[in-house]
Each structure stands twice: as C-alpha cells, then as structure tokens.
Amino acid sequence: LQDTLMDRQESQAQNARELNEHLSLAVNQLPDPLPVLIHLHYQEGFTIREAAQVLDMTENAAKVALHRARKTLRTLLLKDES
C-alpha cells in the first residue's frame, strides 16, 4: 500500500512538473509585456495595480492585458492537447 501511494505521489509530481513546463512555454509565446505581467501577478504575488506600475501601464490596461493573456493561453494550451 505504501509503495502504491509513493508511486501515485511520484506520478502526480511528474505531471505537475510537465504542466508547469508546458505552461511556461505557452506564457513565453505571448507578446511583451504579457510574460512579465503574468510573472509579477501570478508568481510574485503583485496586485494588478502594483504590476501595472512596474510596467508603466494603467491598472485598467493591465486588467485587459491579463484577460487577453488568459484567453490566449487557454487557446494555446487546448490546441497543444489535441
């Protein structure tokens, strides 16, 4: 039973690494400044307002950019699945 649990955990960890790599590649396909905006907001924990200030854009522009980035990423990732 313990071996089965360890195998399952190892498999889940491998799947998570593959998903992170796949997502990273997709994010890097986005035009500037979207990869940086995504990194600041989702990985570094910046608020949208803080990330916008770093990138010298308005908060509303950052919100729109993140929305479009998520939409594009969804399309890219679903295309890669098929």
PDB file of C-alpha atoms in Angstrom:
ATOM      1  CA  LEU A   1       0.000   0.000   0.000  1.00  0.00           C
ATOM      2  CA  GLN A   2       2.794   2.424   0.898  1.00  0.00           C
ATOM      3  CA  ASP A   3       4.582   1.674  -2.401  1.00  0.00           C
ATOM      4  CA  THR A   4       1.358   2.378  -4.304  1.00  0.00           C
ATOM      5  CA  LEU A   5       0.952   5.722  -2.533  1.00  0.00           C
ATOM      6  CA  MET A   6       4.557   6.654  -3.239  1.00  0.00           C
ATOM      7  CA  ASP A   7       4.159   5.712  -6.916  1.00  0.00           C
ATOM      8  CA  ARG A   8       0.997   7.811  -7.135  1.00  0.00           C
ATOM      9  CA  GLN A   9       2.691  10.803  -5.483  1.00  0.00           C
ATOM     10  CA  GLU A  10       5.680  10.490  -7.797  1.00  0.00           C
ATOM     11  CA  SER A  11       3.370  10.332 -10.817  1.00  0.00           C
ATOM     12  CA  GLN A  12       1.450  13.396  -9.633  1.00  0.00           C
ATOM     13  CA  ALA A  13       4.692  15.296  -9.072  1.00  0.00           C
ATOM     14  CA  GLN A  14       5.865  14.392 -12.584  1.00  0.00           C
ATOM     15  CA  ASN A  15       2.530  15.520 -14.052  1.00  0.00           C
ATOM     16  CA  ALA A  16       2.793  18.825 -12.173  1.00  0.00           C
ATOM     17  CA  ARG A  17       6.329  19.397 -13.499  1.00  0.00           C
ATOM     18  CA  GLU A  18       5.198  18.676 -17.068  1.00  0.00           C
ATOM     19  CA  LEU A  19       2.201  21.002 -16.714  1.00  0.00           C
ATOM     20  CA  ASN A  20       4.406  23.796 -15.326  1.00  0.00           C
ATOM     21  CA  GLU A  21       6.858  23.369 -18.196  1.00  0.00           C
ATOM     22  CA  HIS A  22       4.044  23.363 -20.748  1.00  0.00           C
ATOM     23  CA  LEU A  23       2.500  26.484 -19.210  1.00  0.00           C
ATOM     24  CA  SER A  24       5.882  28.221 -19.094  1.00  0.00           C
ATOM     25  CA  LEU A  25       6.451  27.578 -22.789  1.00  0.00           C
ATOM     26  CA  ALA A  26       2.976  28.918 -23.612  1.00  0.00           C
ATOM     27  CA  VAL A  27       3.493  32.065 -21.490  1.00  0.00           C
ATOM     28  CA  ASN A  28       6.787  32.740 -23.263  1.00  0.00           C
ATOM     29  CA  GLN A  29       4.963  32.700 -26.609  1.00  0.00           C
ATOM     30  CA  LEU A  30       2.920  35.738 -25.550  1.00  0.00           C
ATOM     31  CA  PRO A  31       3.984  39.195 -26.741  1.00  0.00           C
ATOM     32  CA  ASP A  32       5.718  41.606 -24.367  1.00  0.00           C
ATOM     33  CA  PRO A  33       4.910  42.735 -21.702  1.00  0.00           C
ATOM     34  CA  LEU A  34       2.486  39.873 -21.000  1.00  0.00           C
ATOM     35  CA  PRO A  35       5.008  37.290 -19.755  1.00  0.00           C
ATOM     36  CA  VAL A  36       6.385  39.812 -17.254  1.00  0.00           C
ATOM     37  CA  LEU A  37       2.887  40.902 -16.196  1.00  0.00           C
ATOM     38  CA  ILE A  38       1.862  37.278 -15.640  1.00  0.00           C
ATOM     39  CA  HIS A  39       5.060  36.579 -13.691  1.00  0.00           C
ATOM     40  CA  LEU A  40       4.620  39.610 -11.454  1.00  0.00           C
ATOM     41  CA  HIS A  41       0.957  38.975 -10.735  1.00  0.00           C
ATOM     42  CA  TYR A  42       0.705  35.192 -10.513  1.00  0.00           C
ATOM     43  CA  GLN A  43       4.178  34.142  -9.417  1.00  0.00           C
ATOM     44  CA  GLU A  44       5.445  37.081  -7.387  1.00  0.00           C
ATOM     45  CA  GLY A  45       2.061  37.952  -5.869  1.00  0.00           C
ATOM     46  CA  PHE A  46       1.927  41.564  -7.015  1.00  0.00           C
ATOM     47  CA  THR A  47      -1.510  43.126  -7.161  1.00  0.00           C
ATOM     48  CA  ILE A  48      -2.629  44.128 -10.632  1.00  0.00           C
ATOM     49  CA  ARG A  49      -2.094  47.764  -9.665  1.00  0.00           C
ATOM     50  CA  GLU A  50       1.474  47.070  -8.464  1.00  0.00           C
ATOM     51  CA  ALA A  51       2.355  45.056 -11.574  1.00  0.00           C
ATOM     52  CA  ALA A  52       0.901  47.804 -13.766  1.00  0.00           C
ATOM     53  CA  GLN A  53       3.040  50.414 -12.021  1.00  0.00           C
ATOM     54  CA  VAL A  54       6.198  48.345 -12.552  1.00  0.00           C
ATOM     55  CA  LEU A  55       5.363  48.103 -16.257  1.00  0.00           C
ATOM     56  CA  ASP A  56       4.296  51.757 -16.514  1.00  0.00           C
ATOM     57  CA  MET A  57       0.742  50.949 -17.594  1.00  0.00           C
ATOM     58  CA  THR A  58      -2.630  51.785 -16.128  1.00  0.00           C
ATOM     59  CA  GLU A  59      -4.392  49.339 -13.875  1.00  0.00           C
ATOM     60  CA  ASN A  60      -7.212  49.011 -16.412  1.00  0.00           C
ATOM     61  CA  ALA A  61      -4.739  48.294 -19.210  1.00  0.00           C
ATOM     62  CA  ALA A  62      -3.149  45.588 -17.046  1.00  0.00           C
ATOM     63  CA  LYS A  63      -6.554  44.037 -16.317  1.00  0.00           C
ATOM     64  CA  VAL A  64      -7.389  43.926 -20.015  1.00  0.00           C
ATOM     65  CA  ALA A  65      -3.941  42.550 -20.848  1.00  0.00           C
ATOM     66  CA  LEU A  66      -4.272  39.770 -18.248  1.00  0.00           C
ATOM     67  CA  HIS A  67      -7.732  38.875 -19.531  1.00  0.00           C
ATOM     68  CA  ARG A  68      -6.444  38.640 -23.091  1.00  0.00           C
ATOM     69  CA  ALA A  69      -3.376  36.694 -21.962  1.00  0.00           C
ATOM     70  CA  ARG A  70      -5.525  34.122 -20.136  1.00  0.00           C
ATOM     71  CA  LYS A  71      -7.749  33.784 -23.193  1.00  0.00           C
ATOM     72  CA  THR A  72      -4.733  33.296 -25.476  1.00  0.00           C
ATOM     73  CA  LEU A  73      -3.122  30.820 -23.073  1.00  0.00           C
ATOM     74  CA  ARG A  74      -6.341  28.825 -22.905  1.00  0.00           C
ATOM     75  CA  THR A  75      -6.357  28.599 -26.707  1.00  0.00           C
ATOM     76  CA  LEU A  76      -2.664  27.679 -26.900  1.00  0.00           C
ATOM     77  CA  LEU A  77      -2.911  25.011 -24.210  1.00  0.00           C
ATOM     78  CA  LEU A  78      -6.070  23.440 -25.620  1.00  0.00           C
ATOM     79  CA  LYS A  79      -4.519  23.398 -29.111  1.00  0.00           C
ATOM     80  CA  ASP A  80      -1.471  21.596 -27.728  1.00  0.00           C
ATOM     81  CA  GLU A  81      -3.682  18.960 -26.077  1.00  0.00           C
ATOM     82  CA  SER A  82      -5.194  17.848 -29.368  1.00  0.00           C
TER      83      SER A  82
END
